[in-house]
Coordinates of N, CA and C in Angstrom, one line a residue:
X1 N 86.1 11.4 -2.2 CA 85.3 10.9 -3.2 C 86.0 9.8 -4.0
X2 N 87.3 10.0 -4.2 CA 87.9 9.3 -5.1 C 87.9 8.0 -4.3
X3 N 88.7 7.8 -3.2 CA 88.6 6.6 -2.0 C 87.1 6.1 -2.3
X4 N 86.6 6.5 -2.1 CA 84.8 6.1 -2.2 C 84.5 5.2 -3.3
X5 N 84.8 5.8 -4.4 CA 85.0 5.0 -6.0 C 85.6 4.3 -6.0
X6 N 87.0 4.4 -5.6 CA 88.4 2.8 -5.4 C 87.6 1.6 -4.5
X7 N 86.9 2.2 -2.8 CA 86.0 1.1 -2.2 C 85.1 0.4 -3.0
X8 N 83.7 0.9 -3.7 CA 82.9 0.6 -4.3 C 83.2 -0.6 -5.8
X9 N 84.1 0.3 -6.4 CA 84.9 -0.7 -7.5 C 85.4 -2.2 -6.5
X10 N 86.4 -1.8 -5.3 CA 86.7 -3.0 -5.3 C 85.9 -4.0 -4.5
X11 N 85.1 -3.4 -3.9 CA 83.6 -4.3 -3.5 C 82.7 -5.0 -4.3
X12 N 82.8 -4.3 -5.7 CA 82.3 -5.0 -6.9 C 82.5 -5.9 -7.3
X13 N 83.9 -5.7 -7.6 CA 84.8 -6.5 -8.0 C 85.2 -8.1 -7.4
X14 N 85.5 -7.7 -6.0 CA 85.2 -9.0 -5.0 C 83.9 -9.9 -5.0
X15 N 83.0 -9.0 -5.3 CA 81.8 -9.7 -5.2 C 80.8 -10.3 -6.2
X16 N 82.4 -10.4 -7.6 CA 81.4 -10.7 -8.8 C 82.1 -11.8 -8.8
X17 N 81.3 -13.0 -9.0 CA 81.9 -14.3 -8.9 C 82.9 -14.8 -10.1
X18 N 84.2 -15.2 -10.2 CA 84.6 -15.8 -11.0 C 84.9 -17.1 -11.8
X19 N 84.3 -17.3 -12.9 CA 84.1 -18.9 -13.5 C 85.4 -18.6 -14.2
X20 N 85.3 -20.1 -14.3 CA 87.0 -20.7 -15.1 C 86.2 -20.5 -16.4
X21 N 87.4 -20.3 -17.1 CA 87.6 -20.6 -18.6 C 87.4 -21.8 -19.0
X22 N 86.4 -22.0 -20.1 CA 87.1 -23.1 -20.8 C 88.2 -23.4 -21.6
X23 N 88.5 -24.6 -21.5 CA 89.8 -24.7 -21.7 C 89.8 -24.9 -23.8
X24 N 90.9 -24.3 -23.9 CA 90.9 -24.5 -26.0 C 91.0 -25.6 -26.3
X25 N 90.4 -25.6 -27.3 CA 90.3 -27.1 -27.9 C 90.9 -27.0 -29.6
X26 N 91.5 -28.0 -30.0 CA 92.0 -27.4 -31.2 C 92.8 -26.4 -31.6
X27 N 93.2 -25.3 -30.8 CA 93.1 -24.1 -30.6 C 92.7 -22.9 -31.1
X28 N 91.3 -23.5 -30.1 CA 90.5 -22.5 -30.0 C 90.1 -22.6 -29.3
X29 N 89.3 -21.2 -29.1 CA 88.4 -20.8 -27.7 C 87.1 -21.9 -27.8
X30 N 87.0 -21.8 -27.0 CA 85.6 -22.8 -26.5 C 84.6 -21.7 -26.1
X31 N 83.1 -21.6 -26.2 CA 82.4 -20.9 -25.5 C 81.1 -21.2 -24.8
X32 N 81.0 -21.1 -23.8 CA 80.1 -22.0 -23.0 C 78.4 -21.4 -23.7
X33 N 78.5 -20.0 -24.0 CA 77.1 -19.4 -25.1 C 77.1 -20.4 -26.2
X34 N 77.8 -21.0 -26.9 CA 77.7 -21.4 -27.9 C 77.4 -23.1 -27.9
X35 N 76.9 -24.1 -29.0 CA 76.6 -25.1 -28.6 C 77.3 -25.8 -29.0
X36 N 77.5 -27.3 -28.8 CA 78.6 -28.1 -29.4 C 78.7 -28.4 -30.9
X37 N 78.1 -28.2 -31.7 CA 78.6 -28.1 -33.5 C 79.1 -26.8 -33.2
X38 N 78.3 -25.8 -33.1 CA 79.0 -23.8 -33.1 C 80.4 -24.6 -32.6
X39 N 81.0 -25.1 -31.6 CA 82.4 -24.9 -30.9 C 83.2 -25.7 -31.7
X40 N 82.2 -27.4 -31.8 CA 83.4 -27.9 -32.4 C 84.2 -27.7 -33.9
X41 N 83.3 -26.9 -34.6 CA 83.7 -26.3 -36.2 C 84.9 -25.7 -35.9
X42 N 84.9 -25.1 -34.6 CA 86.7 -24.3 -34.5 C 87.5 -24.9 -34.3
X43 N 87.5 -26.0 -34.1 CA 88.6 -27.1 -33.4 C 89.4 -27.8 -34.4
X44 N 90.2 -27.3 -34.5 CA 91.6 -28.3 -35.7 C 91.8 -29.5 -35.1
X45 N 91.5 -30.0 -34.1 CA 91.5 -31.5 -33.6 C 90.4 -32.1 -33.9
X46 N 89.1 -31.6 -34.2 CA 88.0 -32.1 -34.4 C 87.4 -32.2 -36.1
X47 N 88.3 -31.9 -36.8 CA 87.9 -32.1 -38.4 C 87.1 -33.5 -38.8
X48 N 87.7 -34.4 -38.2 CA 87.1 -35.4 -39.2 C 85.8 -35.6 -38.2
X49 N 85.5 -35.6 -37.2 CA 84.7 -35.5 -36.4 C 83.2 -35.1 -37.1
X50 N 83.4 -33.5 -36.9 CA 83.0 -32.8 -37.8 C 82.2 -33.3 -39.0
X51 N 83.4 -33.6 -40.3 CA 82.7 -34.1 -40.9 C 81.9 -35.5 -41.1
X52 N 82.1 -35.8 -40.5 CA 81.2 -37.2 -39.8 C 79.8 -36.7 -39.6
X53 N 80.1 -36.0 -38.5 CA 78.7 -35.4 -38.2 C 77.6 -35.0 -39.1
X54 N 78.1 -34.2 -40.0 CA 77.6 -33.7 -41.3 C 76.9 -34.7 -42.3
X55 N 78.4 -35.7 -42.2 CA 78.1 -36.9 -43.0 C 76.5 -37.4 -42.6
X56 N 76.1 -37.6 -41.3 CA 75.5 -38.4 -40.9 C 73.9 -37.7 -40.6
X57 N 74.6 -36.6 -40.7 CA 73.3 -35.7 -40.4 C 72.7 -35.5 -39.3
X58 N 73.6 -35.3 -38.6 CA 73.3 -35.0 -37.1 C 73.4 -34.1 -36.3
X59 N 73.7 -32.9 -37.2 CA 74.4 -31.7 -36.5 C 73.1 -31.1 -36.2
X60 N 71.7 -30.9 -36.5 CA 71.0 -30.5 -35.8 C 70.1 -31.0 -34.3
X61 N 70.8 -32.5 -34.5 CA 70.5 -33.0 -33.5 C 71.3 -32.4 -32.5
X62 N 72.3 -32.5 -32.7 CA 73.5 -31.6 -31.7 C 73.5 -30.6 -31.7
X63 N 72.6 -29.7 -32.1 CA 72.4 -28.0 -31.7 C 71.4 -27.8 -30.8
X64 N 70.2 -29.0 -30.6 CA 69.1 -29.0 -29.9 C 69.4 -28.8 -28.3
X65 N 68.2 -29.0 -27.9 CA 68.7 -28.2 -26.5 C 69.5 -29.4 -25.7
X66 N 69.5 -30.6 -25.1 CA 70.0 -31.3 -25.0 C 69.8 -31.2 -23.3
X67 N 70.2 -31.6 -22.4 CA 71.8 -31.7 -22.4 C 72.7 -32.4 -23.0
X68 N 73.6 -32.7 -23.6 CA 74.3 -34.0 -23.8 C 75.7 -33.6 -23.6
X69 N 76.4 -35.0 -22.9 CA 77.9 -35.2 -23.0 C 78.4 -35.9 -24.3
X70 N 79.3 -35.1 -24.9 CA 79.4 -35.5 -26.2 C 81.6 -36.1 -25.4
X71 N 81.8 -37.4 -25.9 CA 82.7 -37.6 -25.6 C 83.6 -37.7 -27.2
X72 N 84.5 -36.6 -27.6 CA 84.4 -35.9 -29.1 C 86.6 -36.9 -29.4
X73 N 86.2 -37.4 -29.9 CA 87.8 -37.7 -30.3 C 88.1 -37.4 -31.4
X74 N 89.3 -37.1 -31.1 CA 90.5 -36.1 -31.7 C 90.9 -37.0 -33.1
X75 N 91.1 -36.0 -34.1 CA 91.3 -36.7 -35.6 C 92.7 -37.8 -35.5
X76 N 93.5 -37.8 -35.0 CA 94.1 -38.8 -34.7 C 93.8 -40.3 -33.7
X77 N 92.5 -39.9 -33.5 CA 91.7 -41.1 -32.9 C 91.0 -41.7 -34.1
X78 N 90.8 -41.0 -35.0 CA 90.0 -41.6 -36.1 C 91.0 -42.0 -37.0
X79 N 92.6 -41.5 -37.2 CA 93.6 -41.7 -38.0 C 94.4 -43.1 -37.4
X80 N 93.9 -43.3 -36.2 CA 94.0 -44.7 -35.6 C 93.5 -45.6 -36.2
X81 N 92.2 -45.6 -36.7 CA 91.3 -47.0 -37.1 C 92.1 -47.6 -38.7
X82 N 91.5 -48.6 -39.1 CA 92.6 -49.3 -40.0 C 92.5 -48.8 -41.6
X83 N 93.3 -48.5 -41.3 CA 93.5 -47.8 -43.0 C 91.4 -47.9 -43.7
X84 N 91.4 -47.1 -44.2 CA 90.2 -46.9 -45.3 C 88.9 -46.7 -44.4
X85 N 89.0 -47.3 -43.4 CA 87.4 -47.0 -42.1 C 87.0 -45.8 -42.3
X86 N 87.6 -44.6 -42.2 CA 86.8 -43.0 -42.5 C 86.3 -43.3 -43.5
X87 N 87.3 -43.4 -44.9 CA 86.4 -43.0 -46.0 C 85.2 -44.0 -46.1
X88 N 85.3 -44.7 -45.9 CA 84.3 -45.6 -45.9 C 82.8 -45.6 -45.5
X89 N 83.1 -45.4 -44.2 CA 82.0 -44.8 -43.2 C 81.4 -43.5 -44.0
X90 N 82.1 -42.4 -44.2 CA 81.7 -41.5 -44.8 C 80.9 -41.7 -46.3
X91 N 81.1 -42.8 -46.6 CA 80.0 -42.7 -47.8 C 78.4 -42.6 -47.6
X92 N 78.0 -42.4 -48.6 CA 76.5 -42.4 -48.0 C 76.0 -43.5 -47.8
X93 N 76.2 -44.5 -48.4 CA 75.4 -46.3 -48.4 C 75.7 -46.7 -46.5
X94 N 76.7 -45.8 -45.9 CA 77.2 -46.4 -44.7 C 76.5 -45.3 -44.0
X95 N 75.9 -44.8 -44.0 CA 75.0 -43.6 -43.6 C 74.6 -44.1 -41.7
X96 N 73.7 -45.4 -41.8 CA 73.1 -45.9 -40.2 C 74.6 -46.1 -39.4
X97 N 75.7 -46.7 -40.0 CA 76.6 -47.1 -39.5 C 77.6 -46.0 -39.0
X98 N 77.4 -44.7 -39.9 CA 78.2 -43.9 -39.1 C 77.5 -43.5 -38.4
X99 N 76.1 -43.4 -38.1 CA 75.2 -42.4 -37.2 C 75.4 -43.4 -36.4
X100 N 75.6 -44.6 -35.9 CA 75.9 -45.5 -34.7 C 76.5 -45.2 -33.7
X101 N 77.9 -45.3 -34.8 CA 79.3 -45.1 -34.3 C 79.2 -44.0 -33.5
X102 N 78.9 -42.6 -34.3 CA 78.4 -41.8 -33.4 C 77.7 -41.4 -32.6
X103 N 76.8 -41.7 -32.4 CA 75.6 -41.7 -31.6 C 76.5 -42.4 -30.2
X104 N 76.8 -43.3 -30.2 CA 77.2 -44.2 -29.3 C 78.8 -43.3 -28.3
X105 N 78.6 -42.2 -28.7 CA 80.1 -41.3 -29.0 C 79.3 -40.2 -27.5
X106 N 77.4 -40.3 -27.5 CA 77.1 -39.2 -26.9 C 76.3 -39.7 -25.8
X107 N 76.1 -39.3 -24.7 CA 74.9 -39.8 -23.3 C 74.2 -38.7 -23.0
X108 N 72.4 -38.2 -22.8 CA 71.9 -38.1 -22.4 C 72.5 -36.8 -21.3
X109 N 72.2 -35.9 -20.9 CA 72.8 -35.3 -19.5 C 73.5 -34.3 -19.4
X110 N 74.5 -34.0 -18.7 CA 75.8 -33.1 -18.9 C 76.6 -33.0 -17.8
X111 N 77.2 -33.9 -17.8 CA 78.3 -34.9 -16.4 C 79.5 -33.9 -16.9
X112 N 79.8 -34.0 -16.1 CA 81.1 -33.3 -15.6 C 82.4 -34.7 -15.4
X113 N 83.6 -34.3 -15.7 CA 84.7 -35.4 -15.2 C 84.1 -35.7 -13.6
X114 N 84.2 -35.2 -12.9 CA 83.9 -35.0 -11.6 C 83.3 -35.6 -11.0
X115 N 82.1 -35.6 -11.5 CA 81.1 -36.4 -11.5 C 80.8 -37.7 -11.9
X116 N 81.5 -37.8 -13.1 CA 81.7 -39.3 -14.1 C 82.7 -39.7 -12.7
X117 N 84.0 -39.2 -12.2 CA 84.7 -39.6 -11.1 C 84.0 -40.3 -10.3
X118 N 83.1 -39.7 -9.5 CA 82.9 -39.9 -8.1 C 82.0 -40.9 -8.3
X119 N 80.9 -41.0 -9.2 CA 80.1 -42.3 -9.4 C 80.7 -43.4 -9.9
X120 N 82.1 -43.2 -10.5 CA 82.8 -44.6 -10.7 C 83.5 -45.0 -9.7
X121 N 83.8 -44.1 -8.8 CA 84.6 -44.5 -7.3 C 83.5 -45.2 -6.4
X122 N 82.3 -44.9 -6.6 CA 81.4 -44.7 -5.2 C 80.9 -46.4 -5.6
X123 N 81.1 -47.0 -7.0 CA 80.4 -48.5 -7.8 C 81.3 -49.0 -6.7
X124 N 80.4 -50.2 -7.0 CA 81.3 -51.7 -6.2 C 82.2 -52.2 -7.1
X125 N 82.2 -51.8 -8.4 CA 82.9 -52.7 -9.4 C 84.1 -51.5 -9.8
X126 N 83.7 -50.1 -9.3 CA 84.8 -49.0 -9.9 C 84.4 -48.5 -11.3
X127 N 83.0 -48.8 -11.9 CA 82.6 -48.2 -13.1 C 81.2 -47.5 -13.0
X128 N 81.1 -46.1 -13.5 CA 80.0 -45.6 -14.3 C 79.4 -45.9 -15.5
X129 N 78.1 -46.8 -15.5 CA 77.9 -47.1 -16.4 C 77.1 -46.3 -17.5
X130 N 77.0 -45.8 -18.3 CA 75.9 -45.0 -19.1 C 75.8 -46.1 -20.3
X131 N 74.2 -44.8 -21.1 CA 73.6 -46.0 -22.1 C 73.6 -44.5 -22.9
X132 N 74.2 -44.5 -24.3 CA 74.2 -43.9 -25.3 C 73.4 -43.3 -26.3
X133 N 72.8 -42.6 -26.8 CA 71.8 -42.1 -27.8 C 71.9 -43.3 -28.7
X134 N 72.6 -43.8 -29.2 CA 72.5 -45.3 -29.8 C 71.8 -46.3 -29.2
X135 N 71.8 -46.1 -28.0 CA 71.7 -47.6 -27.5 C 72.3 -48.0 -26.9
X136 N 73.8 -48.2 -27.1 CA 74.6 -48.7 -26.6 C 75.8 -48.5 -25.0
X137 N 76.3 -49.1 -24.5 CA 76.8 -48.7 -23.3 C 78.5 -48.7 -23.3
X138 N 78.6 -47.5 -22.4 CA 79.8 -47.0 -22.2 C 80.2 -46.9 -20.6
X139 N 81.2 -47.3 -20.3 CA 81.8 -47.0 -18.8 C 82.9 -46.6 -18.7
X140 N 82.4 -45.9 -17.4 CA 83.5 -45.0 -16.9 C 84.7 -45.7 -15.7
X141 N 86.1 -45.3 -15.8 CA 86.5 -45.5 -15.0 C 87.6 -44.9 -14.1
X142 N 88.6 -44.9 -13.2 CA 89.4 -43.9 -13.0 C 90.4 -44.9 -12.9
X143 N 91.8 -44.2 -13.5 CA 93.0 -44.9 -13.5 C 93.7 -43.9 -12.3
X144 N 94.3 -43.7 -12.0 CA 95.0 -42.6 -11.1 C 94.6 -41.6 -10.9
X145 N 94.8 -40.5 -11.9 CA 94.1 -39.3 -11.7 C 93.4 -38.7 -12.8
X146 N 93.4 -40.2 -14.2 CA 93.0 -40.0 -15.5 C 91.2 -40.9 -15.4
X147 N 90.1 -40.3 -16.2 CA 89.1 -40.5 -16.5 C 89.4 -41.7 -17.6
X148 N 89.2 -42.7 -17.8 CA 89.1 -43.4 -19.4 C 87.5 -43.9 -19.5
X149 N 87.1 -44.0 -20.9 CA 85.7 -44.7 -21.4 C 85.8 -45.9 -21.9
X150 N 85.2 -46.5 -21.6 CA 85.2 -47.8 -22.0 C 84.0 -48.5 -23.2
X151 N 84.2 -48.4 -24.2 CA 83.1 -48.8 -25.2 C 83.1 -50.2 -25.2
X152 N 82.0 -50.5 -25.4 CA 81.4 -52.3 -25.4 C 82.7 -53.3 -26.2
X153 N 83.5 -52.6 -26.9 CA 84.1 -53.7 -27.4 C 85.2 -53.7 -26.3
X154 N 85.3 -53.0 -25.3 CA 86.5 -53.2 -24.2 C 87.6 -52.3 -24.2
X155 N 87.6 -51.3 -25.3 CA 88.6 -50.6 -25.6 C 88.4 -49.1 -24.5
X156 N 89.8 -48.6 -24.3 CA 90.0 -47.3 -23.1 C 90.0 -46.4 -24.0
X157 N 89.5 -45.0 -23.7 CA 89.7 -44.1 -24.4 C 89.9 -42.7 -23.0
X158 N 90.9 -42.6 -23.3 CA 91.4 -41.6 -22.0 C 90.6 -40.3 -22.5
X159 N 90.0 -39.4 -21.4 CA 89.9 -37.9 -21.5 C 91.1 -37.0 -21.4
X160 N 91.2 -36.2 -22.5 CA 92.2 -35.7 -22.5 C 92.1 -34.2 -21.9
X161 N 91.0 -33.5 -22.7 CA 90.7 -32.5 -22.1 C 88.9 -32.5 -21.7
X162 N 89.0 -32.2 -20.2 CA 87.7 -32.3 -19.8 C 86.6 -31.0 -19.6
X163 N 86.0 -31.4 -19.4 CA 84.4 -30.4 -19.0 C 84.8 -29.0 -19.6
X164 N 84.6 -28.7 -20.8 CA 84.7 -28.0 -21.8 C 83.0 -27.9 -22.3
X165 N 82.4 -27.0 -21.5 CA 81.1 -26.6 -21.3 C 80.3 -25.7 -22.4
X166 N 79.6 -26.4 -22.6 CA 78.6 -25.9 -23.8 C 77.2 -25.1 -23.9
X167 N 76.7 -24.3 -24.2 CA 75.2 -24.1 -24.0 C 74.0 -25.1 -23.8
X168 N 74.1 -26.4 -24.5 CA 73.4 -27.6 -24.6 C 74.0 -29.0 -24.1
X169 N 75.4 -29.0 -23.0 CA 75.7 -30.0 -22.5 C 77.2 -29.7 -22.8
X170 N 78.1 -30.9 -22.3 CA 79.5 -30.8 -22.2 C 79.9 -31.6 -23.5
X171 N 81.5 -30.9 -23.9 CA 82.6 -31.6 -24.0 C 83.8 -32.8 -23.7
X172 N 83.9 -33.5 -23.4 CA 84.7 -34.6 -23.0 C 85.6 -35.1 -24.4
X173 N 87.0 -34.3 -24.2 CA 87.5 -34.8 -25.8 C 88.5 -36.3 -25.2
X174 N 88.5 -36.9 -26.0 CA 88.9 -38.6 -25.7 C 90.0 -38.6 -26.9
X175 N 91.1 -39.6 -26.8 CA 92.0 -39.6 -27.5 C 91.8 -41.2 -28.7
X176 N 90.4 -41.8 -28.2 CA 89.7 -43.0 -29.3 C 89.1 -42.9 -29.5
X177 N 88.1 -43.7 -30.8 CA 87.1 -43.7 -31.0 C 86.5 -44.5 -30.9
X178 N 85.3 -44.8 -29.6 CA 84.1 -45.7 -29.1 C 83.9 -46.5 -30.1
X179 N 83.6 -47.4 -29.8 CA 82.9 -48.4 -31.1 C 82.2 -49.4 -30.0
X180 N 80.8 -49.4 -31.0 CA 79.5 -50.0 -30.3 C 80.0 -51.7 -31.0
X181 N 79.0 -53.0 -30.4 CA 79.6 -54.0 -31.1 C 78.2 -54.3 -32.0

């Protein structure tokens, strides 16, 4: 009887499929039940982000069902831009400008690195191109074995941590911040 239970358990067991983890962000857990504001609130890399979002009033946009690929850069991508640009943006008179900036930050869908990969390999030119909730366009490209984005002003923004999977679309965390022209 006992043998019987040990087969059955490990017949179970074999036969329950295993998904990967998402990977931490900020450190924190990531959770694929949860949507991208729920996740990114936990993310110590994602603060100023965050409040952007808020700023701009778009966090319900980003809880909707979506899909969307949110390509999310890390507070020292924003501690990059030139002295005073946060606070600034974050006022309210700059309200369209930050919802731009951001907007232009998200696409439509829920691509996978993988995927962003193989359709930038498979172009004649080596780029995936997408068009932004803004409007605006972003491409993809592969450097060796790294993903970078490319926002319209020409700047690289490498993925740092990828396909970090959401209830309503993916994560793609980037180490810049996109800027539309």
């Amino acid at each position: 009887m006992r043998s019987q239970m040990i087969a059955s358990l490990l017949a179970l067991t074999l036969a329950t499929p295993v998904l990967a983890a998402n990977p931490d962000v900020g450190g924190a857990p990531m959770f694929e039940t949860k949507n991208i504001v729920e996740n990114a609130v936990n993310s110590a890399d994602h603060t100023t982000l965050v409040a952007a979002v808020k700023a701009a009033g778009l966090v319900d946009a980003l809880q909707g069902p979506g899909p969307f690929t949110v390509f999310a850069p890390v507070n020292d991508a924003f501690a990059a831009l030139p002295a005073g640009t946060v606070e600034t943006l974050l006022k309210p008179e700059n309200k369209a400008m930050l919802t731009k900036i951001l907007t232009a930050h998200v696409v439509a869908g829920d691509y996978t690195t993988a995927d962003i990969m193989r359709r930038a390999k498979a172009s004649k030119d080596g780029y995936f191109n997408m068009v932004t909730l803004s409007g605006d366009a972003l491409s993809a490209t592969v450097r060796g074995k790294n993903l970078y984005i490319l926002d319209e002003m020409g700047n690289a923004s490498k993925v740092t941590i990828a396909d970090v999977k959401q209830s309503n679309g993916v994560i793609q965390v980037v180490n810049k911040v996109l800027l539309p022209r």
